[in-house]
PDB file of C-alpha atoms in Angstrom:
ATOM      1  CA  UNK A  26       3.978  88.622 -34.439  1.00  0.00           C
ATOM      2  CA  UNK A  27       3.527  85.499 -36.177  1.00  0.00           C
ATOM      3  CA  UNK A  28       0.719  85.621 -38.672  1.00  0.00           C
ATOM      4  CA  UNK A  29      -0.374  82.510 -41.019  1.00  0.00           C
ATOM      5  CA  UNK A  30      -2.236  82.690 -44.378  1.00  0.00           C
ATOM      6  CA  UNK A  31      -3.638  80.112 -46.658  1.00  0.00           C
ATOM      7  CA  UNK A  32      -4.747  80.107 -49.937  1.00  0.00           C
ATOM      8  CA  UNK A  33      -7.117  79.378 -51.643  1.00  0.00           C
ATOM      9  CA  UNK A  34      -9.763  80.128 -49.137  1.00  0.00           C
ATOM     10  CA  UNK A  35     -11.787  77.428 -50.985  1.00  0.00           C
ATOM     11  CA  UNK A  36     -10.863  74.755 -53.441  1.00  0.00           C
ATOM     12  CA  UNK A  37     -13.449  72.348 -55.624  1.00  0.00           C
ATOM     13  CA  UNK A  38     -12.256  69.742 -57.597  1.00  0.00           C
ATOM     14  CA  UNK A  39     -12.998  66.739 -59.680  1.00  0.00           C
ATOM     15  CA  UNK A  40     -12.075  63.075 -57.749  1.00  0.00           C
ATOM     16  CA  UNK A  41      -8.912  61.869 -58.600  1.00  0.00           C
ATOM     17  CA  UNK A  42      -6.680  65.264 -59.128  1.00  0.00           C
ATOM     18  CA  UNK A  43      -3.628  65.920 -57.404  1.00  0.00           C
ATOM     19  CA  UNK A  44      -3.650  69.251 -55.709  1.00  0.00           C
ATOM     20  CA  UNK A  45      -1.744  71.503 -53.244  1.00  0.00           C
ATOM     21  CA  UNK A  46      -2.634  73.926 -50.547  1.00  0.00           C
ATOM     22  CA  UNK A  47      -0.535  76.466 -49.633  1.00  0.00           C
ATOM     23  CA  UNK A  48       0.180  78.351 -46.537  1.00  0.00           C
ATOM     24  CA  UNK A  49       2.415  81.055 -45.777  1.00  0.00           C
ATOM     25  CA  UNK A  50       4.057  82.810 -42.364  1.00  0.00           C
ATOM     26  CA  UNK A  51       5.547  85.976 -41.709  1.00  0.00           C
ATOM     27  CA  UNK A  52       8.015  85.078 -39.119  1.00  0.00           C
ATOM     28  CA  UNK A  53      10.988  82.605 -40.269  1.00  0.00           C
ATOM     29  CA  UNK A  54      11.766  81.971 -36.690  1.00  0.00           C
ATOM     30  CA  UNK A  55       8.862  79.324 -36.937  1.00  0.00           C
ATOM     31  CA  UNK A  56       9.743  76.202 -35.174  1.00  0.00           C
ATOM     32  CA  UNK A  57       6.975  73.670 -36.019  1.00  0.00           C
ATOM     33  CA  UNK A  58       4.517  73.526 -38.223  1.00  0.00           C
ATOM     34  CA  UNK A  59       1.282  71.297 -38.076  1.00  0.00           C
ATOM     35  CA  UNK A  60      -1.241  70.456 -40.952  1.00  0.00           C
ATOM     36  CA  UNK A  61      -4.705  69.623 -39.710  1.00  0.00           C
ATOM     37  CA  UNK A  62      -8.216  68.661 -40.985  1.00  0.00           C
ATOM     38  CA  UNK A  63     -11.262  69.601 -39.785  1.00  0.00           C
ATOM     39  CA  UNK A  64     -14.548  68.045 -40.717  1.00  0.00           C
ATOM     40  CA  UNK A  65     -17.861  70.297 -39.951  1.00  0.00           C
ATOM     41  CA  UNK A  66     -18.979  70.203 -36.571  1.00  0.00           C
ATOM     42  CA  UNK A  67     -15.734  68.434 -35.413  1.00  0.00           C
ATOM     43  CA  UNK A  68     -12.379  68.925 -33.715  1.00  0.00           C
ATOM     44  CA  UNK A  69      -9.212  68.947 -35.493  1.00  0.00           C
ATOM     45  CA  UNK A  70      -7.138  66.113 -36.890  1.00  0.00           C
ATOM     46  CA  UNK A  71      -3.315  66.368 -36.790  1.00  0.00           C
ATOM     47  CA  UNK A  72      -2.118  64.883 -40.447  1.00  0.00           C
ATOM     48  CA  UNK A  73       1.543  65.884 -40.545  1.00  0.00           C
ATOM     49  CA  UNK A  74       3.965  67.534 -38.236  1.00  0.00           C
ATOM     50  CA  UNK A  75       6.936  69.384 -39.771  1.00  0.00           C
ATOM     51  CA  UNK A  76       9.490  69.817 -36.714  1.00  0.00           C
ATOM     52  CA  UNK A  77      12.337  72.345 -36.564  1.00  0.00           C
ATOM     53  CA  UNK A  78      14.998  70.265 -38.127  1.00  0.00           C
ATOM     54  CA  UNK A  79      12.687  68.869 -41.176  1.00  0.00           C
ATOM     55  CA  UNK A  80      11.667  70.124 -44.348  1.00  0.00           C
ATOM     56  CA  UNK A  81       8.884  67.552 -45.180  1.00  0.00           C
ATOM     57  CA  UNK A  82       6.650  64.781 -43.921  1.00  0.00           C
ATOM     58  CA  UNK A  83       4.703  61.938 -45.693  1.00  0.00           C
ATOM     59  CA  UNK A  84       1.698  60.218 -44.683  1.00  0.00           C
ATOM     60  CA  UNK A  85       0.040  58.205 -47.261  1.00  0.00           C
ATOM     61  CA  UNK A  86      -1.191  60.336 -50.127  1.00  0.00           C
ATOM     62  CA  UNK A  87      -0.474  63.330 -48.355  1.00  0.00           C
ATOM     63  CA  UNK A  88       2.961  65.267 -48.386  1.00  0.00           C
ATOM     64  CA  UNK A  89       3.881  68.975 -46.431  1.00  0.00           C
ATOM     65  CA  UNK A  90       6.945  70.686 -46.904  1.00  0.00           C
ATOM     66  CA  UNK A  91       8.014  73.596 -44.932  1.00  0.00           C
ATOM     67  CA  UNK A  92      10.398  76.111 -46.502  1.00  0.00           C
ATOM     68  CA  UNK A  93      11.568  78.461 -43.668  1.00  0.00           C
ATOM     69  CA  UNK A  94      13.499  80.902 -46.018  1.00  0.00           C
ATOM     70  CA  UNK A  95      10.446  81.824 -48.062  1.00  0.00           C
ATOM     71  CA  UNK A  96       7.745  81.475 -45.168  1.00  0.00           C
ATOM     72  CA  UNK A  97       5.908  78.941 -46.962  1.00  0.00           C
ATOM     73  CA  UNK A  98       4.532  75.145 -46.494  1.00  0.00           C
ATOM     74  CA  UNK A  99       2.364  73.450 -48.774  1.00  0.00           C
ATOM     75  CA  UNK A 100       0.486  70.416 -48.526  1.00  0.00           C
ATOM     76  CA  UNK A 101       0.316  68.262 -51.428  1.00  0.00           C
ATOM     77  CA  UNK A 102      -2.706  65.587 -51.667  1.00  0.00           C
ATOM     78  CA  UNK A 103      -2.325  62.981 -54.163  1.00  0.00           C
ATOM     79  CA  UNK A 104      -5.230  61.211 -56.323  1.00  0.00           C
ATOM     80  CA  UNK A 105      -7.961  63.182 -54.373  1.00  0.00           C
ATOM     81  CA  UNK A 106     -10.887  61.131 -53.147  1.00  0.00           C
ATOM     82  CA  UNK A 107     -14.206  62.568 -51.931  1.00  0.00           C
ATOM     83  CA  UNK A 108     -13.547  61.776 -48.353  1.00  0.00           C
ATOM     84  CA  UNK A 109     -10.777  64.165 -48.430  1.00  0.00           C
ATOM     85  CA  UNK A 110     -13.345  66.832 -48.515  1.00  0.00           C
ATOM     86  CA  UNK A 111     -12.949  69.092 -45.612  1.00  0.00           C
ATOM     87  CA  UNK A 112     -11.328  72.256 -44.176  1.00  0.00           C
ATOM     88  CA  UNK A 113      -7.621  72.039 -43.892  1.00  0.00           C
ATOM     89  CA  UNK A 114      -5.590  74.177 -41.506  1.00  0.00           C
ATOM     90  CA  UNK A 115      -2.015  75.065 -41.036  1.00  0.00           C
ATOM     91  CA  UNK A 116      -0.762  76.191 -37.966  1.00  0.00           C
ATOM     92  CA  UNK A 117       2.963  77.336 -36.733  1.00  0.00           C
ATOM     93  CA  UNK A 118       4.563  77.111 -33.287  1.00  0.00           C
ATOM     94  CA  UNK A 119       7.355  79.832 -33.182  1.00  0.00           C
ATOM     95  CA  UNK A 120      10.380  79.486 -31.169  1.00  0.00           C
ATOM     96  CA  UNK A 121      10.046  80.844 -27.698  1.00  0.00           C
ATOM     97  CA  UNK A 122       6.087  81.239 -28.197  1.00  0.00           C
ATOM     98  CA  UNK A 123       4.205  77.705 -26.780  1.00  0.00           C
ATOM     99  CA  UNK A 124       1.348  78.297 -29.056  1.00  0.00           C
ATOM    100  CA  UNK A 125       0.064  77.563 -32.405  1.00  0.00           C
ATOM    101  CA  UNK A 126      -0.925  80.356 -35.079  1.00  0.00           C
ATOM    102  CA  UNK A 127      -3.604  79.049 -37.416  1.00  0.00           C
ATOM    103  CA  UNK A 128      -4.434  80.355 -41.022  1.00  0.00           C
ATOM    104  CA  UNK A 129      -7.807  80.775 -42.106  1.00  0.00           C
ATOM    105  CA  UNK A 130      -8.105  77.475 -43.607  1.00  0.00           C
ATOM    106  CA  UNK A 131      -8.861  76.025 -47.238  1.00  0.00           C
ATOM    107  CA  UNK A 132     -12.289  74.407 -47.770  1.00  0.00           C
ATOM    108  CA  UNK A 133     -11.733  71.708 -50.114  1.00  0.00           C
ATOM    109  CA  UNK A 134     -14.400  69.738 -51.958  1.00  0.00           C
ATOM    110  CA  UNK A 135     -13.746  66.662 -54.100  1.00  0.00           C
ATOM    111  CA  UNK A 136     -16.447  66.041 -56.490  1.00  0.00           C
ATOM    112  CA  UNK A 137     -17.159  62.425 -57.489  1.00  0.00           C
TER     113      UNK A 137
ATOM    114  CA  UNK B  13      -1.990  57.383 -30.715  1.00  0.00           C
ATOM    115  CA  UNK B  14      -2.543  60.499 -28.214  1.00  0.00           C
ATOM    116  CA  UNK B  15      -5.971  61.326 -27.501  1.00  0.00           C
ATOM    117  CA  UNK B  16      -7.888  64.209 -25.777  1.00  0.00           C
ATOM    118  CA  UNK B  17     -11.135  63.385 -24.696  1.00  0.00           C
ATOM    119  CA  UNK B  18     -13.515  66.343 -24.623  1.00  0.00           C
ATOM    120  CA  UNK B  19     -17.159  66.282 -22.960  1.00  0.00           C
ATOM    121  CA  UNK B  20     -19.541  67.095 -23.639  1.00  0.00           C
ATOM    122  CA  UNK B  21     -19.871  67.177 -27.497  1.00  0.00           C
ATOM    123  CA  UNK B  22     -23.132  69.177 -27.085  1.00  0.00           C
ATOM    124  CA  UNK B  23     -24.764  71.182 -24.526  1.00  0.00           C
ATOM    125  CA  UNK B  24     -27.638  73.376 -24.562  1.00  0.00           C
ATOM    126  CA  UNK B  25     -28.334  75.536 -21.448  1.00  0.00           C
ATOM    127  CA  UNK B  26     -30.585  78.341 -20.467  1.00  0.00           C
ATOM    128  CA  UNK B  27     -29.248  82.046 -20.179  1.00  0.00           C
ATOM    129  CA  UNK B  28     -27.903  82.567 -16.930  1.00  0.00           C
ATOM    130  CA  UNK B  29     -26.511  79.070 -16.028  1.00  0.00           C
ATOM    131  CA  UNK B  30     -22.902  77.693 -15.888  1.00  0.00           C
ATOM    132  CA  UNK B  31     -21.609  75.123 -18.149  1.00  0.00           C
ATOM    133  CA  UNK B  32     -18.663  72.808 -17.531  1.00  0.00           C
ATOM    134  CA  UNK B  33     -16.550  71.622 -20.375  1.00  0.00           C
ATOM    135  CA  UNK B  34     -13.776  68.905 -19.710  1.00  0.00           C
ATOM    136  CA  UNK B  35     -10.868  67.749 -21.491  1.00  0.00           C
ATOM    137  CA  UNK B  36      -8.491  64.800 -20.437  1.00  0.00           C
ATOM    138  CA  UNK B  37      -5.594  63.565 -22.121  1.00  0.00           C
ATOM    139  CA  UNK B  38      -5.339  59.754 -22.586  1.00  0.00           C
ATOM    140  CA  UNK B  39      -2.121  57.930 -22.472  1.00  0.00           C
ATOM    141  CA  UNK B  40      -0.050  61.379 -21.993  1.00  0.00           C
ATOM    142  CA  UNK B  41       0.108  63.930 -19.319  1.00  0.00           C
ATOM    143  CA  UNK B  42      -0.889  67.552 -20.375  1.00  0.00           C
ATOM    144  CA  UNK B  43       0.887  70.095 -18.345  1.00  0.00           C
ATOM    145  CA  UNK B  44      -0.369  72.635 -20.790  1.00  0.00           C
ATOM    146  CA  UNK B  45      -3.929  72.860 -22.361  1.00  0.00           C
ATOM    147  CA  UNK B  46      -5.083  75.566 -24.684  1.00  0.00           C
ATOM    148  CA  UNK B  47      -8.735  76.742 -25.005  1.00  0.00           C
ATOM    149  CA  UNK B  48     -10.099  77.929 -28.413  1.00  0.00           C
ATOM    150  CA  UNK B  49     -13.280  79.276 -29.599  1.00  0.00           C
ATOM    151  CA  UNK B  50     -14.462  78.820 -33.346  1.00  0.00           C
ATOM    152  CA  UNK B  51     -17.425  80.830 -34.822  1.00  0.00           C
ATOM    153  CA  UNK B  52     -19.130  79.439 -37.895  1.00  0.00           C
ATOM    154  CA  UNK B  53     -16.694  79.337 -40.938  1.00  0.00           C
ATOM    155  CA  UNK B  54     -13.892  80.806 -39.300  1.00  0.00           C
ATOM    156  CA  UNK B  55     -10.665  79.769 -37.923  1.00  0.00           C
ATOM    157  CA  UNK B  56      -9.898  79.011 -34.285  1.00  0.00           C
ATOM    158  CA  UNK B  57      -9.275  81.820 -31.849  1.00  0.00           C
ATOM    159  CA  UNK B  58      -7.434  81.145 -28.874  1.00  0.00           C
ATOM    160  CA  UNK B  59      -9.014  82.010 -25.626  1.00  0.00           C
ATOM    161  CA  UNK B  60      -6.636  81.146 -22.781  1.00  0.00           C
ATOM    162  CA  UNK B  61      -3.736  78.686 -21.862  1.00  0.00           C
ATOM    163  CA  UNK B  62      -4.127  76.572 -18.632  1.00  0.00           C
ATOM    164  CA  UNK B  63      -1.095  74.921 -16.910  1.00  0.00           C
ATOM    165  CA  UNK B  64      -1.266  72.018 -14.380  1.00  0.00           C
ATOM    166  CA  UNK B  65      -1.071  73.723 -10.832  1.00  0.00           C
ATOM    167  CA  UNK B  66      -1.154  77.468 -11.886  1.00  0.00           C
ATOM    168  CA  UNK B  67      -3.675  80.114 -13.099  1.00  0.00           C
ATOM    169  CA  UNK B  68      -4.546  80.256 -16.803  1.00  0.00           C
ATOM    170  CA  UNK B  69      -3.458  82.629 -19.074  1.00  0.00           C
ATOM    171  CA  UNK B  70      -6.030  84.538 -20.940  1.00  0.00           C
ATOM    172  CA  UNK B  71      -5.811  86.266 -24.312  1.00  0.00           C
ATOM    173  CA  UNK B  72      -6.615  89.947 -24.682  1.00  0.00           C
ATOM    174  CA  UNK B  73     -10.316  90.876 -24.941  1.00  0.00           C
ATOM    175  CA  UNK B  74     -11.290  87.500 -23.075  1.00  0.00           C
ATOM    176  CA  UNK B  75     -13.015  87.875 -19.525  1.00  0.00           C
ATOM    177  CA  UNK B  76     -11.182  85.223 -17.005  1.00  0.00           C
ATOM    178  CA  UNK B  77     -14.498  85.708 -14.561  1.00  0.00           C
ATOM    179  CA  UNK B  78     -16.572  84.537 -17.397  1.00  0.00           C
ATOM    180  CA  UNK B  79     -14.368  81.753 -18.559  1.00  0.00           C
ATOM    181  CA  UNK B  80     -12.953  79.902 -15.709  1.00  0.00           C
ATOM    182  CA  UNK B  81     -10.163  77.537 -16.463  1.00  0.00           C
ATOM    183  CA  UNK B  82      -9.036  75.139 -13.816  1.00  0.00           C
ATOM    184  CA  UNK B  83      -6.065  72.673 -14.391  1.00  0.00           C
ATOM    185  CA  UNK B  84      -5.942  70.602 -11.475  1.00  0.00           C
ATOM    186  CA  UNK B  85      -4.136  67.566 -12.533  1.00  0.00           C
ATOM    187  CA  UNK B  86      -1.828  66.721 -15.354  1.00  0.00           C
ATOM    188  CA  UNK B  87      -4.451  64.820 -17.303  1.00  0.00           C
ATOM    189  CA  UNK B  88      -7.659  67.185 -16.748  1.00  0.00           C
ATOM    190  CA  UNK B  89      -8.727  70.430 -17.560  1.00  0.00           C
ATOM    191  CA  UNK B  90     -11.855  72.527 -17.433  1.00  0.00           C
ATOM    192  CA  UNK B  91     -13.672  75.404 -18.849  1.00  0.00           C
ATOM    193  CA  UNK B  92     -16.457  77.042 -17.304  1.00  0.00           C
ATOM    194  CA  UNK B  93     -18.612  79.294 -19.036  1.00  0.00           C
ATOM    195  CA  UNK B  94     -20.527  81.215 -16.222  1.00  0.00           C
ATOM    196  CA  UNK B  95     -23.582  82.893 -16.529  1.00  0.00           C
ATOM    197  CA  UNK B  96     -23.841  81.896 -20.043  1.00  0.00           C
ATOM    198  CA  UNK B  97     -25.580  84.354 -22.268  1.00  0.00           C
ATOM    199  CA  UNK B  98     -26.842  83.308 -25.936  1.00  0.00           C
ATOM    200  CA  UNK B  99     -23.497  85.558 -27.264  1.00  0.00           C
ATOM    201  CA  UNK B 100     -21.714  82.832 -25.757  1.00  0.00           C
ATOM    202  CA  UNK B 101     -22.889  80.238 -28.065  1.00  0.00           C
ATOM    203  CA  UNK B 102     -20.209  78.747 -29.966  1.00  0.00           C
ATOM    204  CA  UNK B 103     -17.925  75.865 -30.718  1.00  0.00           C
ATOM    205  CA  UNK B 104     -15.175  75.151 -28.056  1.00  0.00           C
ATOM    206  CA  UNK B 105     -12.394  73.306 -28.655  1.00  0.00           C
ATOM    207  CA  UNK B 106      -9.077  72.295 -26.292  1.00  0.00           C
ATOM    208  CA  UNK B 107      -5.772  71.339 -27.288  1.00  0.00           C
ATOM    209  CA  UNK B 108      -2.507  70.005 -25.902  1.00  0.00           C
ATOM    210  CA  UNK B 109       1.170  69.660 -26.781  1.00  0.00           C
ATOM    211  CA  UNK B 110       1.785  65.719 -26.981  1.00  0.00           C
ATOM    212  CA  UNK B 111       4.588  64.107 -25.610  1.00  0.00           C
ATOM    213  CA  UNK B 112       5.610  60.599 -24.870  1.00  0.00           C
ATOM    214  CA  UNK B 113       8.663  59.911 -23.566  1.00  0.00           C
ATOM    215  CA  UNK B 114      11.447  61.772 -25.938  1.00  0.00           C
ATOM    216  CA  UNK B 115       9.165  61.844 -28.937  1.00  0.00           C
ATOM    217  CA  UNK B 116       6.912  64.907 -29.871  1.00  0.00           C
ATOM    218  CA  UNK B 117       3.443  64.854 -31.686  1.00  0.00           C
ATOM    219  CA  UNK B 118       2.646  67.899 -32.313  1.00  0.00           C
ATOM    220  CA  UNK B 119      -0.907  69.143 -30.701  1.00  0.00           C
ATOM    221  CA  UNK B 120      -3.529  66.917 -30.244  1.00  0.00           C
ATOM    222  CA  UNK B 121      -7.013  68.468 -30.398  1.00  0.00           C
ATOM    223  CA  UNK B 122     -10.207  67.497 -28.601  1.00  0.00           C
ATOM    224  CA  UNK B 123     -13.396  66.899 -30.687  1.00  0.00           C
ATOM    225  CA  UNK B 124     -15.061  69.955 -29.450  1.00  0.00           C
ATOM    226  CA  UNK B 125     -18.102  71.141 -27.785  1.00  0.00           C
ATOM    227  CA  UNK B 126     -20.837  73.019 -29.428  1.00  0.00           C
ATOM    228  CA  UNK B 127     -22.602  75.162 -26.744  1.00  0.00           C
ATOM    229  CA  UNK B 128     -26.158  76.497 -27.541  1.00  0.00           C
ATOM    230  CA  UNK B 129     -27.193  79.341 -25.121  1.00  0.00           C
ATOM    231  CA  UNK B 130     -31.078  79.688 -25.133  1.00  0.00           C
TER     232      UNK B 130
END
């Protein structure tokens, strides 16, 4: 059974810093991994999708990597801005099980 | 990009009444829709999976008679909370794996529905 863990649970940093959010999963048979952002009271916005044959994806100031052998994914946010404040969730989809397994999220606060 | 339109965004209902939540896929066909529930400051809990034209599959501990799911078309899935009680108050979100042609975009989520039962 796939389990996903996110560390840290909460993070508060000053504006402008580069930061890394971590996600680990127990089943190396993970097929796709997706990072989401959730603002308070809102749905989830997809940030990056790393598919089975890929190791990383980049979108603007965001970069996500996936290492199946170590069971880890990281989301790198460069030059953080107050607008980046949100909860970030990673979710994995295992081969043969068409559903996402979520981590508990990292609540990020960027201080001006 | 692909959009899942979820309505209503907020609803307040009296205890004992039923509430219907709709999720529509725009610009793509959602053969599968996932329904989640989220408690404050917690992650998403999968409730059920609906497939177009067949019965929904419920996760363990989710009452299928209370949470009725219908997936009548390739673009519409509905969740009806029947005989709602205050403990059903929560944030409900739908999601669909998104494909157009040969390209896969991952999962697209609706904007969520805040249900308050009074």
